Coordinates of C-alpha atoms and ligand atoms in Angstrom, one line a residue:
M1 CA -1.6 19.4 26.8
T2 CA 1.3 17.8 29.0
E3 CA 5.1 18.0 27.9
Q4 CA 4.8 14.5 26.5
E5 CA 2.0 15.1 24.2
T6 CA 3.7 18.2 22.2
Y7 CA 6.3 18.0 20.0
Q8 CA 8.5 20.9 18.9
P9 CA 10.3 20.3 15.9
S10 CA 14.2 21.8 15.6
K11 CA 15.1 24.3 13.5
K12 CA 16.8 21.9 11.1
E13 CA 13.7 19.6 10.9
Q14 CA 11.4 22.7 10.3
A15 CA 13.5 23.7 7.3
F16 CA 13.3 20.2 5.9
L17 CA 9.7 19.9 6.6
N18 CA 8.8 23.0 4.9
K19 CA 10.3 22.0 1.7
V20 CA 7.8 18.8 1.6
E21 CA 5.3 18.5 -1.3
N22 CA 2.4 16.2 -1.1
G23 CA 1.8 14.2 -4.2
K24 CA -1.6 13.7 -5.7
Y25 CA -2.7 10.2 -6.4
D26 CA -5.7 8.2 -7.9
R27 CA -5.4 4.5 -6.6
G28 CA -8.9 3.6 -7.8
I29 CA -9.7 1.8 -4.4
I30 CA -12.5 -0.2 -4.0
R31 CA -13.8 -0.7 -0.3
G32 CA -15.9 -3.5 0.7
L33 CA -17.7 -6.5 -0.8
Q34 CA -20.9 -4.3 -0.7
K35 CA -19.7 -2.5 -3.7
F36 CA -19.3 -5.8 -5.6
I37 CA -22.6 -7.0 -4.3
D38 CA -24.3 -3.9 -5.8
N39 CA -22.3 -3.8 -8.9
K40 CA -20.9 -0.5 -8.0
V41 CA -17.7 -1.5 -9.3
P42 CA -16.2 -0.2 -12.9
E43 CA -17.8 -2.2 -15.4
E44 CA -14.5 -4.1 -15.9
M45 CA -14.5 -5.5 -12.5
Q46 CA -18.2 -6.5 -12.4
G47 CA -17.0 -10.2 -12.9
F48 CA -14.7 -10.2 -10.6
Y49 CA -16.5 -12.2 -8.0
S50 CA -18.7 -14.6 -9.7
D51 CA -22.7 -14.7 -8.8
E52 CA -22.0 -17.9 -6.8
E53 CA -18.9 -16.8 -5.0
L54 CA -20.7 -13.5 -3.9
Q55 CA -23.9 -15.7 -2.5
A56 CA -21.8 -17.6 -0.5
L57 CA -20.0 -14.5 1.1
I58 CA -23.7 -12.9 1.4
N59 CA -24.9 -15.8 3.3
L60 CA -22.2 -15.5 6.0
K61 CA -22.4 -11.8 6.5
N62 CA -23.7 -10.6 10.0
T63 CA -22.8 -14.2 11.3
E64 CA -19.6 -15.3 13.1
K65 CA -18.3 -16.7 10.1
D66 CA -18.4 -13.0 8.0
V67 CA -15.3 -12.9 6.4
E68 CA -15.2 -8.9 6.3
A69 CA -15.4 -8.8 10.1
R70 CA -12.0 -10.8 9.9
M71 CA -10.8 -8.7 7.4
P72 CA -12.1 -5.7 5.2
V73 CA -12.0 -6.2 1.4
K74 CA -10.1 -3.5 -0.3
I75 CA -8.3 -3.3 -3.8
T76 CA -6.8 -0.9 -5.8
N77 CA -7.1 -0.6 -9.9
H78 CA -3.4 -1.4 -10.3
Y79 CA -3.5 -4.6 -8.4
Y80 CA -7.1 -5.6 -10.0
Q81 CA -5.2 -5.5 -13.3
I82 CA -2.6 -7.9 -12.0
A83 CA -5.2 -10.0 -10.7
K84 CA -7.5 -10.7 -13.4
N85 CA -4.6 -12.4 -15.3
S86 CA -3.0 -14.3 -12.1
R87 CA -5.2 -17.0 -10.2
A88 CA -2.3 -16.5 -7.3
V89 CA -3.0 -12.9 -7.1
Q90 CA -6.7 -13.6 -7.2
N91 CA -6.3 -16.0 -3.8
L92 CA -4.4 -13.2 -2.2
I93 CA -7.1 -10.5 -2.8
K94 CA -10.4 -12.1 -3.1
A95 CA -12.4 -12.9 -0.2
S96 CA -13.2 -16.7 0.4
P97 CA -15.8 -18.2 2.6
K98 CA -12.6 -20.6 3.5
E99 CA -11.2 -18.0 5.5
T100 CA -13.4 -18.4 8.5
F101 CA -14.3 -21.9 8.3
D102 CA -12.0 -22.6 11.6
L103 CA -11.3 -19.3 13.4
E104 CA -8.7 -20.9 15.7
G105 CA -5.8 -18.6 16.2
A106 CA -4.4 -16.0 18.4
P107 CA -5.8 -12.4 18.6
D108 CA -2.3 -11.2 19.5
P109 CA -0.1 -13.1 17.2
G110 CA 3.5 -13.1 18.6
K111 CA 2.0 -12.0 21.8
Q112 CA 3.1 -8.4 20.6
L113 CA 1.2 -6.5 23.3
T114 CA 3.6 -8.2 26.0
Y115 CA 5.9 -6.1 24.4
S116 CA 4.4 -2.6 24.2
P117 CA 5.1 -0.3 26.4
L118 CA 3.6 2.6 24.7
E119 CA 0.5 2.6 22.6
G120 CA 1.5 1.6 18.8
L121 CA 5.2 0.6 19.6
I122 CA 6.3 -3.0 20.1
H123 CA 9.7 -3.1 21.5
K124 CA 11.9 -6.1 21.0
Y125 CA 15.4 -6.5 20.8
E126 CA 17.2 -3.2 19.8
L127 CA 14.3 -2.6 17.1
G128 CA 10.9 -0.8 17.7
L129 CA 8.2 -1.9 15.6
I130 CA 5.5 1.0 15.5
Y131 CA 2.2 0.9 14.0
V132 CA 1.5 4.2 12.1
I133 CA -1.5 3.5 10.1
N134 CA -4.1 0.8 10.3
T135 CA -4.9 0.5 6.6
C136 CA -3.0 -0.5 3.4
S137 CA -4.1 0.4 -0.5
A138 CA -5.4 -2.9 -0.5
H139 CA -5.7 -5.7 1.7
C140 CA -4.2 -9.3 1.7
R141 CA -6.6 -11.9 2.7
F142 CA -4.0 -13.5 4.7
C143 CA -2.9 -10.5 6.7
Y144 CA -1.2 -11.2 9.9
R145 CA -2.2 -7.6 11.4
E146 CA -5.8 -8.3 10.5
E147 CA -6.5 -7.4 14.2
L148 CA -5.4 -4.0 13.8
I149 CA -6.8 -3.5 9.9
A150 CA -10.0 -4.8 10.9
K151 CA -10.1 -2.6 14.3
K152 CA -10.7 -5.7 16.4
E153 CA -11.1 -5.3 20.1
I154 CA -8.8 -7.5 22.0
H155 CA -8.2 -8.5 25.4
R156 CA -4.9 -6.4 27.0
E157 CA -2.9 -7.7 29.2
D158 CA -4.1 -5.1 32.0
G159 CA -7.5 -6.7 31.8
T160 CA -9.1 -4.1 29.5
I161 CA -10.4 -4.8 26.2
A162 CA -9.7 -2.4 23.3
S163 CA -8.2 -2.2 19.6
K164 CA -4.9 -1.5 19.1
G165 CA -3.6 2.4 19.0
L166 CA -1.4 4.1 16.5
A167 CA 2.2 5.3 17.6
K168 CA 2.3 9.5 18.1
I169 CA 5.4 11.3 17.3
P170 CA 5.7 13.1 20.8
E171 CA 5.3 10.2 23.0
L172 CA 7.6 7.9 21.0
V173 CA 10.0 10.4 20.8
N174 CA 9.7 10.8 24.5
Y175 CA 10.2 6.9 25.1
I176 CA 13.3 6.8 22.7
H177 CA 15.0 9.7 24.8
Q178 CA 14.1 8.1 28.2
H179 CA 14.9 4.3 27.3
N180 CA 18.1 5.6 25.6
K181 CA 19.3 7.8 28.5
A182 CA 18.5 5.0 30.7
V183 CA 20.7 2.6 28.7
A184 CA 23.5 4.9 28.4
E185 CA 23.5 5.5 32.2
N186 CA 23.6 1.9 33.0
G187 CA 26.8 1.1 31.0
G188 CA 24.8 0.1 27.8
R189 CA 22.0 -2.1 29.1
H190 CA 18.3 -0.9 30.4
P191 CA 18.3 -1.2 34.3
E192 CA 14.9 -2.9 34.3
T193 CA 14.7 -4.7 30.9
N194 CA 18.4 -5.2 30.2
R195 CA 17.5 -4.1 26.6
E196 CA 20.2 -2.3 24.5
K197 CA 20.0 0.9 23.0
L198 CA 17.1 1.9 20.7
R199 CA 18.6 2.0 17.5
E200 CA 16.3 1.1 15.1
I201 CA 12.6 1.9 14.0
L202 CA 10.3 -0.2 12.0
M203 CA 7.4 1.7 10.5
S204 CA 4.4 -0.5 10.0
G205 CA 0.7 -0.8 10.3
G206 CA -0.8 -0.9 8.0
D207 CA 1.4 0.4 5.3
P208 CA 3.5 3.6 6.1
M209 CA 3.4 4.5 2.1
V210 CA -0.4 5.1 2.3
L211 CA 0.4 8.0 4.6
N212 CA 1.1 11.4 2.5
N213 CA 4.6 12.9 2.2
R214 CA 4.3 15.2 4.7
N215 CA 3.0 12.6 7.3
L216 CA 5.6 10.5 6.3
S217 CA 8.4 13.2 6.6
E218 CA 7.3 13.9 10.0
W219 CA 8.1 10.8 11.2
F220 CA 11.4 10.5 9.3
A221 CA 12.5 13.9 10.7
A222 CA 11.5 13.1 14.2
L223 CA 13.0 9.8 14.3
A224 CA 16.3 11.3 13.0
E225 CA 16.2 14.0 15.6
A226 CA 15.7 11.2 18.4
G227 CA 18.8 9.6 17.5
I228 CA 17.4 6.6 15.6
E229 CA 20.3 5.1 13.5
S230 CA 17.9 3.0 11.2
I231 CA 14.5 3.8 9.7
R232 CA 12.7 0.6 8.2
V233 CA 9.6 1.1 6.1
G234 CA 7.4 -2.1 5.6
T235 CA 5.4 -1.6 2.4
K236 CA 3.5 -3.5 -0.1
E237 CA 2.8 -0.3 -2.1
L238 CA 5.4 -1.4 -5.1
A239 CA 2.7 -4.3 -5.6
F240 CA -0.6 -2.3 -4.8
F241 CA 0.0 1.3 -6.2
P242 CA 3.6 1.7 -7.6
E243 CA 2.8 5.0 -8.6
R244 CA 3.0 6.2 -4.9
F245 CA 6.7 6.6 -5.7
D246 CA 6.5 9.5 -7.5
Q247 CA 8.7 12.7 -7.7
T248 CA 7.5 14.5 -5.0
F249 CA 8.2 11.4 -2.7
F250 CA 11.7 11.2 -4.0
N251 CA 12.3 15.0 -3.5
M252 CA 11.3 14.4 0.2
V253 CA 13.7 11.5 0.8
D254 CA 16.7 13.1 -1.0
N255 CA 16.1 16.2 1.1
W256 CA 15.6 14.1 4.5
H257 CA 18.9 12.2 3.5
E258 CA 20.5 15.5 3.0
T259 CA 19.3 16.7 6.2
Y260 CA 20.3 13.4 8.2
P261 CA 22.8 11.9 6.0
E262 CA 24.0 9.5 9.0
V263 CA 20.6 7.5 9.2
Q264 CA 19.8 4.8 7.0
L265 CA 16.8 4.1 5.3
R266 CA 15.6 0.6 4.5
Y267 CA 12.6 -0.2 2.6
M268 CA 11.1 -3.8 3.6
V269 CA 9.2 -4.5 0.7
H270 CA 6.8 -7.4 0.1
F271 CA 6.2 -9.4 -3.1
N272 CA 4.5 -12.8 -2.7
H273 CA 4.9 -14.0 -6.2
P274 CA 6.6 -12.5 -9.7
D275 CA 3.1 -11.8 -10.9
E276 CA 2.9 -8.8 -9.1
F277 CA 5.9 -7.3 -10.7
L278 CA 6.4 -9.2 -14.1
Q279 CA 4.6 -8.6 -17.3
K280 CA 2.7 -11.8 -19.1
D281 CA 2.3 -12.3 -22.7
E282 CA -0.9 -13.6 -24.2
N283 CA -0.4 -17.2 -23.3
G284 CA 0.5 -16.2 -19.6
N285 CA 4.2 -16.6 -19.9
Y286 CA 6.7 -14.0 -18.5
I287 CA 8.5 -12.2 -21.5
D288 CA 12.3 -12.4 -21.7
N289 CA 14.0 -9.0 -21.9
P290 CA 16.4 -8.6 -24.7
D291 CA 18.7 -7.1 -22.1
G292 CA 18.7 -9.5 -19.6
G293 CA 16.2 -11.0 -17.2
L294 CA 12.1 -10.6 -17.6
V295 CA 10.2 -7.7 -18.4
W296 CA 8.4 -5.7 -15.5
I297 CA 5.4 -4.0 -15.2
E298 CA 6.6 -0.6 -16.0
S299 CA 5.4 1.5 -13.2
T300 CA 6.8 -1.1 -10.8
K301 CA 10.3 -1.1 -12.6
K302 CA 10.4 2.6 -12.6
A303 CA 9.9 3.0 -8.7
V304 CA 12.3 0.1 -8.1
S305 CA 14.8 1.8 -10.2
E306 CA 14.3 5.2 -8.3
L307 CA 14.7 3.4 -5.0
A308 CA 17.7 1.4 -6.0
K309 CA 19.5 4.2 -7.5
R310 CA 19.6 6.3 -4.0
K311 CA 22.7 4.6 -2.2
F312 CA 21.2 5.3 1.1
I313 CA 18.2 3.3 0.7
I314 CA 18.3 -0.2 1.0
I315 CA 15.6 -2.6 -0.5
E316 CA 14.8 -6.0 0.7
N317 CA 12.0 -8.4 0.2
Q318 CA 10.2 -10.3 2.7
A319 CA 6.9 -12.3 2.5
P320 CA 5.2 -15.0 3.8
F321 CA 4.4 -18.3 2.2
I322 CA 0.6 -18.9 1.9
K323 CA -1.4 -21.8 0.7
G324 CA -2.6 -21.2 -2.9
I325 CA -0.6 -17.9 -3.4
N326 CA 3.0 -18.9 -3.7
N327 CA 3.7 -22.4 -2.8
D328 CA 5.3 -23.1 -6.1
P329 CA 9.1 -23.1 -6.2
D330 CA 9.8 -22.2 -9.7
A331 CA 7.6 -18.9 -9.0
I332 CA 9.7 -18.5 -6.0
R333 CA 12.9 -18.9 -7.8
I334 CA 11.9 -16.7 -10.5
M335 CA 10.8 -13.9 -7.7
Q336 CA 14.5 -14.5 -5.9
R337 CA 16.2 -13.9 -9.3
E338 CA 14.4 -11.1 -10.6
L339 CA 14.4 -9.4 -7.3
K340 CA 18.5 -9.7 -7.0
R341 CA 18.9 -8.6 -10.4
N342 CA 17.1 -5.3 -9.9
R343 CA 18.8 -4.7 -6.5
I344 CA 16.4 -5.7 -3.8
N345 CA 17.7 -8.3 -1.7
N346 CA 16.0 -11.6 -1.0
H347 CA 15.7 -11.2 3.1
Y348 CA 13.3 -13.3 4.9
F349 CA 10.3 -15.9 3.9
F350 CA 8.0 -16.5 6.4
C351 CA 5.7 -19.4 7.9
G352 CA 2.3 -17.9 8.2
R353 CA 1.8 -16.6 11.8
D354 CA -1.2 -18.2 14.2
I355 CA -3.6 -15.4 13.2
I356 CA -7.2 -16.0 13.5
G357 CA -8.2 -18.4 10.7
H358 CA -4.9 -19.3 9.8
K359 CA -5.6 -22.7 9.1
A360 CA -7.0 -21.4 5.6
F361 CA -3.6 -19.8 4.6
N362 CA -0.8 -21.4 6.3
L363 CA 1.7 -24.0 4.6
P364 CA 2.8 -27.0 7.0
I365 CA 6.1 -25.9 8.5
E366 CA 8.1 -28.6 6.5
D367 CA 6.3 -28.0 3.0
A368 CA 7.5 -24.0 3.7
W369 CA 11.1 -25.5 4.3
N370 CA 11.2 -27.7 1.5
L371 CA 9.5 -24.8 -0.9
L372 CA 12.2 -22.6 -0.1
N373 CA 14.9 -24.9 -0.2
D374 CA 13.9 -26.3 -3.8
S375 CA 13.4 -23.1 -5.0
Q376 CA 16.7 -22.1 -4.2
K377 CA 18.3 -25.1 -6.3
G378 CA 19.9 -23.3 -9.3
L379 CA 20.3 -20.1 -7.6
L380 CA 23.3 -18.1 -7.1
G381 CA 24.5 -17.8 -3.8
V382 CA 23.8 -14.1 -3.5
E383 CA 20.3 -14.9 -4.9
A384 CA 19.4 -17.7 -2.5
S385 CA 20.1 -15.6 0.7
A386 CA 16.8 -15.6 2.2
R387 CA 16.1 -17.7 5.4
L388 CA 12.7 -19.2 6.4
S389 CA 11.5 -17.7 9.8
I390 CA 8.6 -18.3 12.2
T391 CA 7.9 -15.8 14.6
H392 CA 7.8 -17.5 17.8
Y393 CA 6.9 -15.3 20.8
L394 CA 10.5 -15.7 22.4
G395 CA 11.5 -14.0 18.9
K396 CA 12.5 -14.3 15.3
T397 CA 13.2 -18.2 14.6
E398 CA 14.6 -19.8 11.7
V399 CA 13.6 -23.0 10.4
V400 CA 16.9 -24.1 9.7
A401 CA 16.5 -27.7 8.2
V402 CA 14.1 -30.5 7.8
T403 CA 15.8 -33.9 7.5
N404 CA 14.2 -36.9 5.8
D405 CA 16.1 -40.3 7.3
P406 CA 16.1 -41.8 11.1
I407 CA 19.0 -40.5 13.3
P408 CA 20.2 -43.9 14.7
G409 CA 20.2 -44.1 18.5
V410 CA 18.0 -40.8 18.6
P411 CA 14.3 -41.4 20.0
G412 CA 12.0 -39.6 18.3
A413 CA 14.2 -39.1 15.2
E414 CA 12.7 -42.1 13.5
N415 CA 11.1 -40.0 10.6
G416 CA 13.7 -37.4 10.5
V417 CA 13.8 -34.0 12.5
V418 CA 13.3 -30.2 12.1
I419 CA 15.9 -27.9 13.2
F420 CA 14.7 -24.5 14.6
K421 CA 17.2 -21.7 15.5
L422 CA 16.4 -18.5 17.7
L423 CA 17.7 -15.7 15.5
R424 CA 16.8 -12.9 18.0
G425 CA 15.5 -13.2 21.5
A426 CA 12.6 -10.6 21.9
E427 CA 13.8 -10.0 25.4
D428 CA 17.5 -9.7 24.7
A429 CA 20.3 -11.1 22.6
P430 CA 21.8 -13.8 24.7
K431 CA 19.6 -16.5 23.3
K432 CA 20.7 -16.0 20.0
G433 CA 21.9 -18.9 17.9
K434 CA 20.2 -21.7 20.7
V435 CA 18.2 -24.4 18.8
A436 CA 15.4 -26.9 19.6
I437 CA 15.4 -30.3 17.5
V438 CA 12.0 -32.0 17.2
G439 CA 10.7 -35.1 15.5
R440 CA 9.1 -34.7 12.2
N441 CA 5.2 -33.8 11.7
P442 CA 4.3 -32.9 7.9
E443 CA 0.9 -31.6 9.2
A444 CA 2.5 -29.2 11.8
I445 CA 1.6 -25.6 10.9
W446 CA 2.4 -23.9 14.1
F447 CA 4.9 -25.0 16.9
S448 CA 2.2 -26.6 18.8
G449 CA 2.2 -29.4 16.1
Y450 CA 5.7 -30.4 17.6
E451 CA 4.9 -30.1 21.3
D452 CA 4.7 -33.9 21.7
R453 CA 7.9 -34.9 20.0
V454 CA 10.6 -32.6 21.4
I455 CA 14.0 -33.9 21.3
Y456 CA 16.0 -31.2 22.4
D457 CA 15.2 -27.6 23.3
E458 CA 18.0 -25.1 24.4
A459 CA 16.1 -22.4 22.9
G460 CA 13.1 -22.7 25.3
L461 CA 10.8 -22.6 22.2
F462 CA 8.4 -25.6 23.4
A463 CA 8.4 -24.6 27.3
E464 CA 5.4 -22.3 26.7
S465 CA 4.9 -22.3 23.0
M466 CA 0.9 -23.4 23.3
Q467 CA 0.1 -20.3 25.0
S468 CA 0.6 -18.2 21.8
T469 CA -2.5 -20.4 20.5
S470 CA -4.4 -22.5 22.5
S471 CA -4.9 -20.0 25.3
V472 CA -7.0 -18.2 22.7
T473 CA -10.6 -18.8 24.3
L474 CA -13.9 -18.7 22.5
E475 CA -14.5 -15.9 24.9
A476 CA -11.6 -14.0 23.5
Q477 CA -12.7 -15.0 20.0
S478 CA -16.2 -13.6 20.5
A479 CA -14.8 -10.2 21.9
M480 CA -13.3 -9.5 18.8
V481 CA -16.3 -10.0 16.6
K482 CA -17.7 -6.8 16.7
Ligands
LIG501 S1 0.0 -5.4 3.0 FE1 0.7 -6.4 5.2 S2 -0.3 -5.1 6.6 FE2 -1.1 -4.5 4.4 S3 -2.8 -5.9 4.4 FE3 -1.4 -7.0 3.2 S4 0.0 -8.2 4.8 FE4 -1.4 -6.8 5.9

């Protein structure tokens, strides 16, 4: 083993790790459509797919339209219990032939590999995103990490073809040290990339909460020791299996916080729809809580309360708007209100990415903006803090406004305009706040839909945006269908 491949925990770190205890969980996971086809699921789940639905999916098996080659089927028992009474949640979790009708899309959405100096690390801004696992407790059909979860082979920038790998502690810690040392020695900017200090790591995948406490704690401690100021954990486990947030987990994070009190922990949770956390009565209506608000699913409420009562943990929700799942302003309004009441901040809603098969899921950008805007009517300012974001390969971009009326004297603005603003440049900070203004196109589901109607583009969003989708050749796609 080389020096880079080994990692020696410090004494302080080891003392913390020695206290970690793993919990025992039974998620009741069903993996793969075949289980439904062979009727090898628990009796109560046997009608989850109708015979016609199953037959339509069987017909696609081993063809280029095979839905499981795009995204494997996986569901927990907890999520099934919700799905059986929720059309929105069924649409999120049940495979459908619609997913592969049109396979246009990018094999590497957001050009992530362009920003990957190390396997499993995407380094943008002062933030590093790491893949620590390539599965979740259940799989959303619309997942924008479908290439990672389905272990697809993709074309890399060095010309090789391989699936995306996971980050490893020794290499990542070494990278953080090297990067931050070079930044410090060069007056606050990296001499080659011009990036600032790497301050924050977003643990992602897949879902880090699928890791056991031991693995999770090794990451938390190693990142804290490497000087990372804030650790974010991207998770949908509160929706899929909230019992994962048990006492052994909270003991671990409490000990970690005691050991590294200066490091922040942010839970970036992922609720798409209020059905994922609210109870319903026999008529399908949410239930008023006599103490205020609505009645939550008990295990989810318990997990959220435990997270929220720890002041060192910040909880923020972010979720994409997906056709047939949450394009309902009333549901989104209820969700924002209930989350904020329970100390979960509403951070971002996202327009769907240009993943393979995105046409089955993405709402038109202008519909998404109207959806968020309508959903926030009647909310308090603190409840309506979420912004609508769309991830351009240049960086995170906000859809700021969609106007209806013509702007006199401005060619291209006869039907109103859409205004985009770059929130964070992927390379460095100076482009933050730059805007692009385009004439409206109610059909557009990606930047490419505005390419022919750019009015003003100081952000440079339309200089090369088409490369993120249309350069995806059939050759690249077929390389991914293993
Ligand atoms: S939880 Fe996130 S990463 Fe996991 S399947 Fe859903 S969208 Fe994909």
